[in-house]
Amino acid sequence: DAFDPITPNSCWRREKSGLITFNRVISCPPGYVLVRNKDDPSLDQCSECPLDFYGLERSVYTGVDGEGVMVSDRVTGHDVGINGSFSNFDLCLPCATGASCAGL
C-alpha cells in the first residue's frame, strides 16, 4: 500500500498491532507540532502552528508516548485529520510584535 502523508517532509513509520497495520508519525517539519495519540493512531498528524505563532525546530517523537520535541497527544478542532488545532499552543513560539508569522 502506498502512503502519501498530508504534510510534506513529515516522516511516518509503518507499525503493526496484532493483525492491524497502520502508519504512525515520527517527525514533522519546523512550524508543526507532532500530534500522536497512543490510543488512536488515526489521530496522528503534523499540526501547523497557528497564525501569529511559529516553530524553528523539527518535531520528533522519541519513542515514548507523550515525549519528544514539540510533541502533543491532544488534538481539538473541527477538522482534526487535516487542519486540526492542538491544545498546547506553548509548543509554538509567539510571533514578535510587528512581525508576520504564518505558522512557520
Short mmCIF file of C-alpha atoms in Angstrom, two decimals:
data_model
loop_
_atom_site.label_atom_id
_atom_site.label_comp_id
_atom_site.label_asym_id
_atom_site.label_seq_id
_atom_site.Cartn_x
_atom_site.Cartn_y
_atom_site.Cartn_z
CA ASP A 1 0.00 0.00 0.00
CA ALA A 2 1.25 3.45 -0.92
CA PHE A 3 1.06 6.06 1.82
CA ASP A 4 1.07 9.75 0.99
CA PRO A 5 1.39 11.96 4.10
CA ILE A 6 -0.64 15.16 4.13
CA THR A 7 2.27 17.24 5.47
CA PRO A 8 5.30 17.48 3.14
CA ASN A 9 8.62 16.46 4.74
CA SER A 10 6.93 14.56 7.56
CA CYS A 11 8.20 11.07 8.44
CA TRP A 12 5.95 8.14 9.22
CA ARG A 13 6.66 4.55 10.26
CA ARG A 14 4.53 1.51 9.50
CA GLU A 15 3.65 -0.32 12.74
CA LYS A 16 1.70 -3.49 13.42
CA SER A 17 -0.52 -4.42 16.35
CA GLY A 18 -1.88 -7.96 16.04
CA LEU A 19 -3.38 -8.21 12.58
CA ILE A 20 -3.72 -4.45 12.11
CA THR A 21 -1.04 -2.39 10.34
CA PHE A 22 -1.08 1.41 10.49
CA ASN A 23 1.18 4.40 9.87
CA ARG A 24 2.48 6.40 12.86
CA VAL A 25 4.00 9.86 12.62
CA ILE A 26 7.57 10.09 13.94
CA SER A 27 8.66 13.58 12.84
CA CYS A 28 7.24 16.80 11.40
CA PRO A 29 8.96 19.75 9.72
CA PRO A 30 9.67 23.04 11.53
CA GLY A 31 6.48 25.04 12.08
CA TYR A 32 4.44 21.97 13.04
CA VAL A 33 3.61 20.18 16.28
CA LEU A 34 3.69 16.40 16.12
CA VAL A 35 0.39 15.04 17.42
CA ARG A 36 0.50 11.38 18.41
CA ASN A 37 -2.33 9.70 20.31
CA LYS A 38 -1.33 6.35 21.82
CA ASP A 39 -4.95 5.11 21.87
CA ASP A 40 -5.92 6.14 18.34
CA PRO A 41 -3.27 6.09 15.59
CA SER A 42 -5.78 7.62 13.15
CA LEU A 43 -5.35 10.94 15.02
CA ASP A 44 -1.60 11.10 14.32
CA GLN A 45 -0.74 14.24 12.38
CA CYS A 46 1.55 17.19 11.93
CA SER A 47 -0.45 20.19 13.12
CA GLU A 48 0.72 23.55 11.80
CA CYS A 49 1.49 26.26 14.36
CA PRO A 50 -1.41 28.72 14.35
CA LEU A 51 -1.31 32.20 12.85
CA ASP A 52 0.93 34.53 14.87
CA PHE A 53 2.97 31.57 16.21
CA TYR A 54 5.94 29.71 14.74
CA GLY A 55 8.32 26.82 15.35
CA LEU A 56 12.01 26.67 14.48
CA GLU A 57 12.87 23.05 15.15
CA ARG A 58 11.71 19.76 13.70
CA SER A 59 9.13 17.95 15.86
CA VAL A 60 10.41 14.49 16.76
CA TYR A 61 8.76 11.60 18.57
CA THR A 62 11.30 9.86 20.81
CA GLY A 63 9.56 6.52 21.21
CA VAL A 64 7.73 7.08 24.48
CA ASP A 65 4.11 8.28 24.19
CA GLY A 66 3.85 11.94 25.05
CA GLU A 67 7.61 12.55 24.96
CA GLY A 68 9.77 14.17 22.36
CA VAL A 69 10.45 17.56 20.83
CA MET A 70 7.27 19.55 20.06
CA VAL A 71 5.01 16.53 20.71
CA SER A 72 1.40 16.63 21.94
CA ASP A 73 -1.14 13.86 22.49
CA ARG A 74 -4.13 16.21 22.43
CA VAL A 75 -5.98 17.37 19.35
CA THR A 76 -9.02 19.62 19.22
CA GLY A 77 -10.80 21.26 16.33
CA HIS A 78 -13.42 20.60 13.69
CA ASP A 79 -11.16 19.14 11.01
CA VAL A 80 -8.76 17.06 13.08
CA GLY A 81 -7.44 14.91 10.25
CA ILE A 82 -6.37 17.79 8.03
CA ASN A 83 -6.35 21.16 9.78
CA GLY A 84 -6.72 20.18 13.43
CA SER A 85 -5.55 22.56 16.09
CA PHE A 86 -3.80 21.48 19.26
CA SER A 87 -4.31 22.47 22.85
CA ASN A 88 -0.60 23.06 23.53
CA PHE A 89 -0.01 26.50 21.99
CA ASP A 90 3.02 26.80 24.28
CA LEU A 91 4.82 24.34 21.97
CA CYS A 92 4.90 27.05 19.29
CA LEU A 93 6.56 30.39 19.90
CA PRO A 94 4.55 33.62 19.76
CA CYS A 95 5.33 35.92 16.88
CA ALA A 96 7.13 39.13 17.86
CA THR A 97 5.08 42.31 17.86
CA GLY A 98 5.04 43.79 14.36
CA ALA A 99 6.36 40.63 12.71
CA SER A 100 4.39 38.42 10.34
CA CYS A 101 4.30 34.71 11.23
CA ALA A 102 2.27 32.29 9.16
CA GLY A 103 2.85 29.30 11.43
CA LEU A 104 6.29 28.66 10.01
#
